[in-house]
Coordinates of C-alpha atoms in Angstrom, one line a residue:
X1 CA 77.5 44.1 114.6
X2 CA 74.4 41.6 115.9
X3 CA 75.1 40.5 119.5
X4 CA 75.8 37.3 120.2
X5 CA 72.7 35.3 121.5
X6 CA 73.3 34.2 125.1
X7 CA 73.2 30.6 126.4
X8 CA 70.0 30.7 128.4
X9 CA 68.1 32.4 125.2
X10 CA 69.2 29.6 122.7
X11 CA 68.0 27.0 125.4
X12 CA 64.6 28.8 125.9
X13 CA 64.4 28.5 121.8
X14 CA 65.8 24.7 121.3
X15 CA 64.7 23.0 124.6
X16 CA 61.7 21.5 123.0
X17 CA 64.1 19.0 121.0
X18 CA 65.2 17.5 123.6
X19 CA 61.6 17.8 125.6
X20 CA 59.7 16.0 122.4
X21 CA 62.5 13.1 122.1
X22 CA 62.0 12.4 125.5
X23 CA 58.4 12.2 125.3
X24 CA 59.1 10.1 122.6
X25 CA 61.0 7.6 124.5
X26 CA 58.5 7.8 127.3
X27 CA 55.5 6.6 124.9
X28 CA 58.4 3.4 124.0
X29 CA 58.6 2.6 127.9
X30 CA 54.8 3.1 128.4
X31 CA 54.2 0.8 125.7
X32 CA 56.0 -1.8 126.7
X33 CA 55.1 -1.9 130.9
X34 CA 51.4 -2.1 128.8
X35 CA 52.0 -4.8 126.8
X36 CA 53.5 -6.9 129.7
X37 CA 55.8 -9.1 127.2
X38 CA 59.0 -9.5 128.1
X39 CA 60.2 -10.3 124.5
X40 CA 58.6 -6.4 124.1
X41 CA 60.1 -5.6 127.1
X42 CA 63.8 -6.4 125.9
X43 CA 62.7 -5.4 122.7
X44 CA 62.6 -1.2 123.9
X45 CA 65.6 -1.7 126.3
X46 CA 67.8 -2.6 123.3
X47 CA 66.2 0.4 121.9
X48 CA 67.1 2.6 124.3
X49 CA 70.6 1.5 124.9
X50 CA 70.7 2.1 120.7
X51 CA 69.6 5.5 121.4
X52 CA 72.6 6.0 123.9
X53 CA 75.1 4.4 122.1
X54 CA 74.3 6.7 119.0
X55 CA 74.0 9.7 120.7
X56 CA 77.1 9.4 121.8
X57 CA 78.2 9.5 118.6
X58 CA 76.5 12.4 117.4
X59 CA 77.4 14.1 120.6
X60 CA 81.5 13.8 118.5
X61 CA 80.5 13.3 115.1
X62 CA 77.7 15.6 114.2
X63 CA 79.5 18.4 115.8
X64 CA 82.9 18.3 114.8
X65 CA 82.5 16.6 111.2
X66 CA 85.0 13.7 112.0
X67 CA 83.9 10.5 111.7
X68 CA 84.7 8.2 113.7
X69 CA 85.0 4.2 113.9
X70 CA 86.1 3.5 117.3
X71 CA 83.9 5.0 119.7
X72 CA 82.2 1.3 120.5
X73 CA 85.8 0.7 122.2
X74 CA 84.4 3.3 125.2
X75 CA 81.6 0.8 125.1
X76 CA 83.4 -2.2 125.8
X77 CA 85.3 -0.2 128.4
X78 CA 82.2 0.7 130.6
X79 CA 81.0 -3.2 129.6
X80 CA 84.0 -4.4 131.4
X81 CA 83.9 -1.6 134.3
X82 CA 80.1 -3.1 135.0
X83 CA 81.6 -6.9 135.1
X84 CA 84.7 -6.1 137.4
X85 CA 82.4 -3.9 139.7
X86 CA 79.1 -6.0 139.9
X87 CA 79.9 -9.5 139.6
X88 CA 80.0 -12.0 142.8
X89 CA 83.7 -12.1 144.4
X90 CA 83.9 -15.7 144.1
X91 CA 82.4 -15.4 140.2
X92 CA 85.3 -12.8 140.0
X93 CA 88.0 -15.1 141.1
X94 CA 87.7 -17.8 139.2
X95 CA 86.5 -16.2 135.9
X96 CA 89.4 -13.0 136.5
X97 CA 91.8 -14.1 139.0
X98 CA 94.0 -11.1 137.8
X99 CA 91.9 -8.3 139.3
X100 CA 93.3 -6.2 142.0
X101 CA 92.4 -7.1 146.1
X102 CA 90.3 -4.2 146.2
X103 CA 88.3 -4.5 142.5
X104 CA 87.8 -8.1 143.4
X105 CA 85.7 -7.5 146.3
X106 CA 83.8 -4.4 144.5
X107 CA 80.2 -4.9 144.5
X108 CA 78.3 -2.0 143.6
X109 CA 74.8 -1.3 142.2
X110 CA 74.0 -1.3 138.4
X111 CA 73.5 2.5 138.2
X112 CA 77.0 2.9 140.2
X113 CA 78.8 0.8 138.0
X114 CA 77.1 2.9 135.0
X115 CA 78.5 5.9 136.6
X116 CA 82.4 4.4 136.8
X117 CA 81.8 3.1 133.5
X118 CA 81.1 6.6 132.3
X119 CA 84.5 7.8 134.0
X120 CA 86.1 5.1 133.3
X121 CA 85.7 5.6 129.0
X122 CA 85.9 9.2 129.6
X123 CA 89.5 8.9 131.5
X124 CA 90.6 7.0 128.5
X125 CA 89.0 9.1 125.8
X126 CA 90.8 11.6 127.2
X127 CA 94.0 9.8 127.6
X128 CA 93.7 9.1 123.1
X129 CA 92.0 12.3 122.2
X130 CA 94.6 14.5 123.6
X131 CA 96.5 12.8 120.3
X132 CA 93.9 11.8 117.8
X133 CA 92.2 15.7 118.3
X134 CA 94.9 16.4 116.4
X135 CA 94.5 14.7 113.4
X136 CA 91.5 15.7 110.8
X137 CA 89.6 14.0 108.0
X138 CA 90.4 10.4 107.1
X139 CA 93.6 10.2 108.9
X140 CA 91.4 11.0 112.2
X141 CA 89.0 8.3 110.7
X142 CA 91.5 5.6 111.0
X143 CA 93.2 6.8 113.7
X144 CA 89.7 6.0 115.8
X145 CA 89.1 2.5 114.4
X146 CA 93.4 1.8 115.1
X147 CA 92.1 2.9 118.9
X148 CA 88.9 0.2 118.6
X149 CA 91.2 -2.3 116.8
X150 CA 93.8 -1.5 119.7
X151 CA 91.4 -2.0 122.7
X152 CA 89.7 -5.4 121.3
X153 CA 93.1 -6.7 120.9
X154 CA 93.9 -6.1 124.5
X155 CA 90.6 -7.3 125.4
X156 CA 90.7 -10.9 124.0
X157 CA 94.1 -11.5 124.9
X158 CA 94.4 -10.4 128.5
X159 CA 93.0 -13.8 130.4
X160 CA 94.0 -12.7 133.9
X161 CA 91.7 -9.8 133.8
X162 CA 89.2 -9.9 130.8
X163 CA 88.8 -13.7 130.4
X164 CA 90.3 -13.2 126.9
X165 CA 87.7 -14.3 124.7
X166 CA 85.5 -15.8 127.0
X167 CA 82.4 -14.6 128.1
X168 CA 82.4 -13.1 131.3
X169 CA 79.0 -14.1 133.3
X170 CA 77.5 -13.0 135.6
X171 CA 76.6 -9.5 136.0
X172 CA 73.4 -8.8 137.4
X173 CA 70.8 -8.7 134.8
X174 CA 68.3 -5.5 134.9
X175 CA 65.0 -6.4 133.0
X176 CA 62.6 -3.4 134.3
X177 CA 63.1 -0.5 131.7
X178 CA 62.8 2.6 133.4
X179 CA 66.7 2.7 134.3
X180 CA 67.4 2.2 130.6
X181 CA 64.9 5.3 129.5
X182 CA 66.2 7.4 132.2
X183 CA 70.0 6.8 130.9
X184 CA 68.6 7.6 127.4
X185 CA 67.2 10.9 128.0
X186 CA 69.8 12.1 130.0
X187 CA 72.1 11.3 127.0
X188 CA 69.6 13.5 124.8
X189 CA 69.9 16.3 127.3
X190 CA 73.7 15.8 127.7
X191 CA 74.1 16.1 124.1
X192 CA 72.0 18.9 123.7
X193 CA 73.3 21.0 126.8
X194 CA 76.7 20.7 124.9
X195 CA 75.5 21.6 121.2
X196 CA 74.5 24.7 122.6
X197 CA 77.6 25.5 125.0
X198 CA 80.4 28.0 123.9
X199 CA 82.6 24.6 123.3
X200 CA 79.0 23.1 120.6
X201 CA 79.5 26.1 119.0
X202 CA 83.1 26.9 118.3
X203 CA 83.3 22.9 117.3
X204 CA 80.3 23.5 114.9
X205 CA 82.6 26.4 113.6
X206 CA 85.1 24.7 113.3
X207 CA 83.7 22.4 111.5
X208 CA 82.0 24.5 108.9
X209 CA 84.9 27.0 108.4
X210 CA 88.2 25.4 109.8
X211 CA 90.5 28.0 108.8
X212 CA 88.2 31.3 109.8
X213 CA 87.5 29.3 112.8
X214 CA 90.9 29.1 113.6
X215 CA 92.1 32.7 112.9
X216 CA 88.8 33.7 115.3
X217 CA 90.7 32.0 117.9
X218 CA 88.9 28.8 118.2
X219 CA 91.6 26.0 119.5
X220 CA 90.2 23.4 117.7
X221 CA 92.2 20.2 119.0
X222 CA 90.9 21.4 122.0
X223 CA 87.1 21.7 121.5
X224 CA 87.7 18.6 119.4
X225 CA 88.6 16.8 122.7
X226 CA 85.6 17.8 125.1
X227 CA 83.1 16.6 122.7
X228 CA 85.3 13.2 122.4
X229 CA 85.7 12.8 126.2
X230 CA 81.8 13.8 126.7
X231 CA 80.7 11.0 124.3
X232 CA 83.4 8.7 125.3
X233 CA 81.6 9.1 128.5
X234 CA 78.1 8.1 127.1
X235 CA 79.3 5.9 125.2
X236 CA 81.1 4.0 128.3
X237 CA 77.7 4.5 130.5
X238 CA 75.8 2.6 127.5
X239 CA 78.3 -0.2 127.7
X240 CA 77.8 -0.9 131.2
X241 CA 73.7 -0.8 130.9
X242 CA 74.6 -2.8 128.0
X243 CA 76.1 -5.5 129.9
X244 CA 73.9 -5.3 132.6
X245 CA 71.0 -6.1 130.3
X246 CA 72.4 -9.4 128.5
X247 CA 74.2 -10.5 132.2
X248 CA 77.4 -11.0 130.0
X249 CA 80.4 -9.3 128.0
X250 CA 82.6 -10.5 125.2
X251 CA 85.2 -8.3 123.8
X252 CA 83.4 -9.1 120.2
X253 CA 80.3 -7.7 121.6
X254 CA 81.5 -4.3 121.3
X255 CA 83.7 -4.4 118.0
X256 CA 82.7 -4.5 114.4
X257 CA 79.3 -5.3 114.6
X258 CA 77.9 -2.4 117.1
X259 CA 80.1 -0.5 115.2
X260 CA 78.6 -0.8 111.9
X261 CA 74.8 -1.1 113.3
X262 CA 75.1 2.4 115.2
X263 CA 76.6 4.2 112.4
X264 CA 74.1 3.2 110.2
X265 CA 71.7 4.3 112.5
X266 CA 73.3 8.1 112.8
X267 CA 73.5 7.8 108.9
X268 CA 69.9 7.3 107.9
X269 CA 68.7 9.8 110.8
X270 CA 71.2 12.6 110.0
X271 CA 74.5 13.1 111.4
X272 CA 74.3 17.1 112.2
X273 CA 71.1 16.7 114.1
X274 CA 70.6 15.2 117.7
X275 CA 66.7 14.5 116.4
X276 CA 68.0 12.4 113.7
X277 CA 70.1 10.4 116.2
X278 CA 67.1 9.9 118.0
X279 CA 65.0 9.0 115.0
X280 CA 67.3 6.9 113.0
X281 CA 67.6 4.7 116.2
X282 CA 63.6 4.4 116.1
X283 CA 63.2 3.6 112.7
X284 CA 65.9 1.2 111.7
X285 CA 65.6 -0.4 115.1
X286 CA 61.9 -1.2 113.9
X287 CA 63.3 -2.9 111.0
X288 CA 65.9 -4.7 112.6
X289 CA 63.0 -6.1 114.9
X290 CA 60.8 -7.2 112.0
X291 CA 63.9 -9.2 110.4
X292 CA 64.3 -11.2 113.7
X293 CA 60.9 -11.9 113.9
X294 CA 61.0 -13.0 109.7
X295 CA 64.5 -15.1 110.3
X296 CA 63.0 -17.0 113.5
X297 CA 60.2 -17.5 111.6
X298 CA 56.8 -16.9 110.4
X299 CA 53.7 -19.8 110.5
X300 CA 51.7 -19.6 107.6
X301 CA 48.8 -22.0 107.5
X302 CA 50.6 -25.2 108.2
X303 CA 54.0 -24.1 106.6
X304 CA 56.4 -21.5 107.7
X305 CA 58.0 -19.0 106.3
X306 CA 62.0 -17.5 107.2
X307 CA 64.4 -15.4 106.2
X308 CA 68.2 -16.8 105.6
X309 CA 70.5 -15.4 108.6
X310 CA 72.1 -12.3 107.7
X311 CA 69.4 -10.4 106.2
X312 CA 69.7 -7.9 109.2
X313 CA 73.1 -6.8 107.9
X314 CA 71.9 -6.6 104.0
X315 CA 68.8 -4.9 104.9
X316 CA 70.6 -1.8 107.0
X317 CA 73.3 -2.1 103.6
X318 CA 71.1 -1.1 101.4
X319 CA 68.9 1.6 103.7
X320 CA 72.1 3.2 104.6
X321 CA 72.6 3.4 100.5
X322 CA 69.2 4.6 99.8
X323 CA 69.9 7.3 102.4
X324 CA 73.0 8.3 101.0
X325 CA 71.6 8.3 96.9
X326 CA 68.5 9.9 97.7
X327 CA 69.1 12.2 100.6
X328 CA 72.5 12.6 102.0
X329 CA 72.5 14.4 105.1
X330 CA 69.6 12.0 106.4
X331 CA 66.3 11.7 107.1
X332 CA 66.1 14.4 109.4
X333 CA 69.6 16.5 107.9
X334 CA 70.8 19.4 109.9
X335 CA 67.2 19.9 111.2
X336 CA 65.9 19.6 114.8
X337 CA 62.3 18.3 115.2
X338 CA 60.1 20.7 117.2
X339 CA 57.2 19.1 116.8
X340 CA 56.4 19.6 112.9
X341 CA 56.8 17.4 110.2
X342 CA 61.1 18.3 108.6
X343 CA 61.0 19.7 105.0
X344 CA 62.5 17.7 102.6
X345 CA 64.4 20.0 100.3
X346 CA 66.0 18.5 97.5
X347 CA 70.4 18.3 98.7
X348 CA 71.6 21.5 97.6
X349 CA 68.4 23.4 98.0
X350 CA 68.7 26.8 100.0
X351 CA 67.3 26.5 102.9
X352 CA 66.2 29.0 106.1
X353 CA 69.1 30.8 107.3
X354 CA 70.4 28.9 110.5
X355 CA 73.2 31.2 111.7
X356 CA 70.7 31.7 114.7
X357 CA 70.4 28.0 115.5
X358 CA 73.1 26.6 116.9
X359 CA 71.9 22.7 116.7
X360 CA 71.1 23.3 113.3
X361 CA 67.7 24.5 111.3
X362 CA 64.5 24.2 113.7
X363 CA 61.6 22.6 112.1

């Protein structure tokens, strides 16, 4: 019987994912402290909090084969964390007169505020998973959008302490983008560290092969709910950065919307491979940018040219249908970039065994 690869040897073999994305992300920030615009500058910074925001996702998705519609509610938690913890206590008491002595005259740092935002989604991730885990397939599925309907409801209704549907102004804005690219690549290495820990792997099993996973031992529920807290807590540290990027949160920022755009963005890049996480961000963030700039308009000569509003949302409609036509699993599939260009097999194609790679084929 072949021994079991230990946990340091399969990070010496799959560190350079995470290595290469981040070098990836770097070039972004260099880029834009180059080009000195801030349009640019906000630009990358919604980039990277993309990258966060779907990584998290792939941190619970791509490993444990569930899809799921409500992670953005861990979002709008950490949002709220960064507004109750950052805000001027005067701001605070007229705005959300409801808050606790003690939150009200809170004023911590951005980078604090992303760290109780992080605990604070994770608390509460834990606090649904430990029921939700349970479930499987669709019934999981709308279990997790119930849990995003759930905390949007609360959100925009409780005055006293969220400003219902007001917006909730001022948090300290952040422009600079270094904090933004840090937060990103620790989310890359966060994921990673877990798709390669004894919990990656027996969720990846169990994934794959539920029922011999199961009679191996695996608790499932269980490894089901450390991958949901984990991106629960990335997800929660992106809604606070979030936040502190705009200066504002609504409870609609973080619902349907961000929903739909990040999945799309897992999607196209590949849902069983952190690299297409990454990717998938990159690209359809590029187009995303190019429609803004086509909507707000274009001068041609002495006329202009511009798109009707609401091409962004067609446009990622239609690439998320290409994607799912012509290649199914994703630009990138169940492979892990390492610094060659992926193969694209045709879907159904055998491909190199992977039983070796525990984030998936290494290309």
């Amino acid at each position: 019987m072949a021994r079991r690869p230990s946990t340091a040897s399969v990070a010496r073999r799959t560190i350079v994912t995470p290595v290469l994305l981040s070098v990836l992300l770097v070039i972004f920030a260099l880029a834009a402290w180059a080009a000195g615009s801030r349009p640019f500058n906000q630009t990358v910074i919604d980039i990277f909090l993309q990258v966060i925001f779907v990584v998290g996702l792939y941190t619970f998705i791509g490993n444990s084969g569930v899809i799921s519609f409500g992670h953005v509610a861990f979002a709008c938690l950490g949002g709220y964390v960064a507004a109750w913890t950052t805000i001027k206590p005067m701001m605070k008491s007229s705005a959300m007169p409801g808050l606790p002595d003690w939150l009200m005259q809170m004023e911590i740092p951005f980078w604090a505020a992303a760290i109780a935002g992080a605990g604070f989604a994770a608390f509460w991730a834990l606090v649904f998973g430990a029921v939700l885990m349970r479930l499987s397939g669709i019934a999981a599925s709308i279990a997790t959008f119930a849990m995003l309907a759930m905390v949007n409801s609360i959100y925009s209704n409780w005055d006293s302490v969220t400003a219902a549907t007001s917006s909730v102004v001022g948090i300290p804005i952040v422009r600079t983008v270094w904090p933004y690219l840090v937060a990103a690549v620790l989310s890359v290495f966060a994921a990673w560290a877990f798709s390669i820990s004894r919990h990656g792997l027996a969720l990846r099993a169990a994934r794959d092969e539920p029922t011999a996973a199961a009679a191996s031992g695996v608790d499932i529920p269980r490894v089901r709910l450390v991958a949901f807290v984990l991106s629960g807590a990335i997800m929660g540290a992106g809604g606070a950065l979030y936040a502190h990027s705009i200066g504002l949160v609504t409870p609609d920022t973080f619902y349907l919307g961000l929903t739909f755009t990040t999945l799309s963005m897992l999607v196209v890049g590949g849902m069983g491979s952190l690299s297409g996480a990454v990717i998938g961000v990159l690209i359809l963030s590029s187009l995303i940018q190019i429609l803004r700039w086509l909507e707000a308009g274009v001068a041609i000569g002495e006329s202009s040219f511009a798109l009707p509003g609401g091409v962004q949302e067609i446009a990622l409609g239609v690439v998320m249908i290409l994607i799912l036509m012509f290649r199914p699993a994703g630009i990138m599939g169940n492979s892990e970039w390492t610094g060659r260009l992926p193969r694209f097999a045709k879907p159904g194609a055998p491909g190199p065994d992977n039983r070796s790679q525990p984030t998936g084929d290494q290309t």
